[in-house]
mmCIF file of C-alpha atoms in Angstrom:
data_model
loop_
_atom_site.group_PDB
_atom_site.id
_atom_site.type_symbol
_atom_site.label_atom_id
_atom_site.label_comp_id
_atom_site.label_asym_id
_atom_site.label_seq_id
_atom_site.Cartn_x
_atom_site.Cartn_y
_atom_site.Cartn_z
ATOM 1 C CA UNK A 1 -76.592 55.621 -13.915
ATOM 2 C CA UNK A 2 -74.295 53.910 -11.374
ATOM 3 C CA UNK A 3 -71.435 51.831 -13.347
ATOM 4 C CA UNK A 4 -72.270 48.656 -12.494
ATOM 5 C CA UNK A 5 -75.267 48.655 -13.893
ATOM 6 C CA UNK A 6 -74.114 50.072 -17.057
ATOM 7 C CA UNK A 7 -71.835 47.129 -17.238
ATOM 8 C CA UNK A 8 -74.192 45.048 -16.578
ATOM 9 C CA UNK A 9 -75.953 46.585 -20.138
ATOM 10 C CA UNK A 10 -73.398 46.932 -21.961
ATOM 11 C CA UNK A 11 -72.767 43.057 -21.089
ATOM 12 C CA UNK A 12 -75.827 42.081 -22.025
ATOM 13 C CA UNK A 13 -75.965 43.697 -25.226
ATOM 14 C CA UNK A 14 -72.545 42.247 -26.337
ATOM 15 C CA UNK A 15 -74.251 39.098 -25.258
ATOM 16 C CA UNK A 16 -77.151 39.302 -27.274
ATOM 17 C CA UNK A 17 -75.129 40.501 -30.737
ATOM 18 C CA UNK A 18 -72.959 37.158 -30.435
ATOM 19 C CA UNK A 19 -75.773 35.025 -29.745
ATOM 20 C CA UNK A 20 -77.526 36.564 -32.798
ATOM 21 C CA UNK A 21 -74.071 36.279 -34.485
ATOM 22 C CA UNK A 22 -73.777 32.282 -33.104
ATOM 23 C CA UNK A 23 -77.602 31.628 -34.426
ATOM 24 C CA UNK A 24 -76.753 33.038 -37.678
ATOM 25 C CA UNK A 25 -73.642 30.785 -38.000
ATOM 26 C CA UNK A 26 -75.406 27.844 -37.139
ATOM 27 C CA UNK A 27 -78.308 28.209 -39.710
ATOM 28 C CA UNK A 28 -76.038 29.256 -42.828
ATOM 29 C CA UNK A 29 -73.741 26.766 -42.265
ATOM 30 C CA UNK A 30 -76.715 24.499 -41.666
ATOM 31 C CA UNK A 31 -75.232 22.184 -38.480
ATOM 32 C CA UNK A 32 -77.166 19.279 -38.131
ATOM 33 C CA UNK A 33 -79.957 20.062 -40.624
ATOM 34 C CA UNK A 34 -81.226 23.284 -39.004
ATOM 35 C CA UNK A 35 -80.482 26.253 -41.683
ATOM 36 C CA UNK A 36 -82.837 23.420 -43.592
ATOM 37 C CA UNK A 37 -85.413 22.750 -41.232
ATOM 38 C CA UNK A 38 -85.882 26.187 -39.849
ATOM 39 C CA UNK A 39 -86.404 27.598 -43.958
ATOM 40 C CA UNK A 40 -89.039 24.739 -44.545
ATOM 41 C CA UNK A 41 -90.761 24.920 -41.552
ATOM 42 C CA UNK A 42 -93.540 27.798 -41.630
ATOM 43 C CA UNK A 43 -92.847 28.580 -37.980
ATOM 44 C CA UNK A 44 -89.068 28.596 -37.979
ATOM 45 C CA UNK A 45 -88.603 31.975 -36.933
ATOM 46 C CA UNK A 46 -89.870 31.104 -33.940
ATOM 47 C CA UNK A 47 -86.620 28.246 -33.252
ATOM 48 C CA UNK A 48 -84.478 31.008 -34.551
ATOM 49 C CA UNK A 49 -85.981 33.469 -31.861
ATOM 50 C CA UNK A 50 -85.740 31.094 -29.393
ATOM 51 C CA UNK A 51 -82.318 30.336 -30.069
ATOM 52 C CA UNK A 52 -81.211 34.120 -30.094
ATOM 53 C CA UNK A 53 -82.883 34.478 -26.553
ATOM 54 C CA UNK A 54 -81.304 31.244 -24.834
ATOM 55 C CA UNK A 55 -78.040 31.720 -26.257
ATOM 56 C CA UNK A 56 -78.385 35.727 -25.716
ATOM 57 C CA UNK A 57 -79.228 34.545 -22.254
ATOM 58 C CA UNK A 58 -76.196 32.151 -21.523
ATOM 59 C CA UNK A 59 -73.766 34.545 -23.513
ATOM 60 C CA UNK A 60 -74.861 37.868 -21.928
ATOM 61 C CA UNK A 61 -73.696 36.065 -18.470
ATOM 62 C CA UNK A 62 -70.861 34.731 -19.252
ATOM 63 C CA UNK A 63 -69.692 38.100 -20.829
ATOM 64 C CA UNK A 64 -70.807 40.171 -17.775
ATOM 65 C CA UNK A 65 -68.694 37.260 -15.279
ATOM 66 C CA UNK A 66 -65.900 38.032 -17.402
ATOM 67 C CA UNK A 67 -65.760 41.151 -17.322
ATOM 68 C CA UNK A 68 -66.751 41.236 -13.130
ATOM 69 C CA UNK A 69 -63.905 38.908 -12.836
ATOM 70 C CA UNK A 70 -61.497 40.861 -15.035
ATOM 71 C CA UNK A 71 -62.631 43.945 -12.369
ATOM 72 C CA UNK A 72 -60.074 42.163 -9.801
ATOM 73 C CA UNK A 73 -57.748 43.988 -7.733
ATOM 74 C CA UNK A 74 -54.047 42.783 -8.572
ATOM 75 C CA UNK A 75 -51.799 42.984 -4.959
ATOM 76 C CA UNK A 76 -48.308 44.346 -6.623
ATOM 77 C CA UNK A 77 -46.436 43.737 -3.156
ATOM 78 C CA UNK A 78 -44.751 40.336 -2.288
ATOM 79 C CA UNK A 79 -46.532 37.278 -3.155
ATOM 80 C CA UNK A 80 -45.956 35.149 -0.200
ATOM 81 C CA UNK A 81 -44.240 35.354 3.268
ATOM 82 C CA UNK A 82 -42.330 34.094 6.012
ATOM 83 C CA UNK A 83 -45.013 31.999 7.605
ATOM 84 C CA UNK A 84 -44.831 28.491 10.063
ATOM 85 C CA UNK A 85 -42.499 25.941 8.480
ATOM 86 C CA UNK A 86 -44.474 22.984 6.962
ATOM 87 C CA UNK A 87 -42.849 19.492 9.154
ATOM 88 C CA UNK A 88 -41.581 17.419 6.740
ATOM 89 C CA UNK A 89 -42.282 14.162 6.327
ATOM 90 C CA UNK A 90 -39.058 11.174 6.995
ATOM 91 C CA UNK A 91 -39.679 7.321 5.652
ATOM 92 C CA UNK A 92 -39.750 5.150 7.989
ATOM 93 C CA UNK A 93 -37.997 1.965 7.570
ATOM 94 C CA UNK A 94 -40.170 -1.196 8.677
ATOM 95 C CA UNK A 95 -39.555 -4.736 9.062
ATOM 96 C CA UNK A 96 -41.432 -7.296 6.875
ATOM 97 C CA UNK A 97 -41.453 -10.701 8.262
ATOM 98 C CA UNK A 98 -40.627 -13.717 5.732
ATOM 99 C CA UNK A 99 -43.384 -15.700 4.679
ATOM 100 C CA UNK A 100 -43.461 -19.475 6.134
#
């Protein structure tokens, strides 16, 4: 299996796990009412699965661009150069007539 694709799993499974973990935070310590309204509804499970997949969703990308980004080659040579001097700038002076 090539590597990035088993990054790619591995990112969406970490994903997944903290947007189960997330969804179980938000319904025991009952934000907003939902811990209440998903256990009195008859159907709540299917807000709770719906939850786990969006967030599992947003979280399993933003783990995988972390880790792409993370992937980034580091230059360890100078950082900069001797390149074409910037002009720099000189005020002006300039002559305001009086008002009348």
């Amino acid at each position: 299996m090539p590597k990035l694709v088993r990054l790619y799993i591995q990112s969406v499974a970490i994903g997944f796990a903290l947007s189960a973990a997330f969804t179980g935070g938000l319904l025991w310590l009952d934000v907003a009412g939902l811990g209440h309204l998903v256990m009195a509804s008859s159907i709540g499970w299917i807000a709770v699965a719906m939850l786990v997949v969006f967030n599992g969703i947003i979280f399993s990308a933003v783990q995988f661009a972390y880790r792409i980004m993370a992937m980034a080659e580091t230059d360890e040579g100078p950082q900069g150069g001797r390149g074409v001097r910037e002009p720099v700038l000189q005020p002006v002076p300039v002559k305001v007539p009086a008002r009348r």
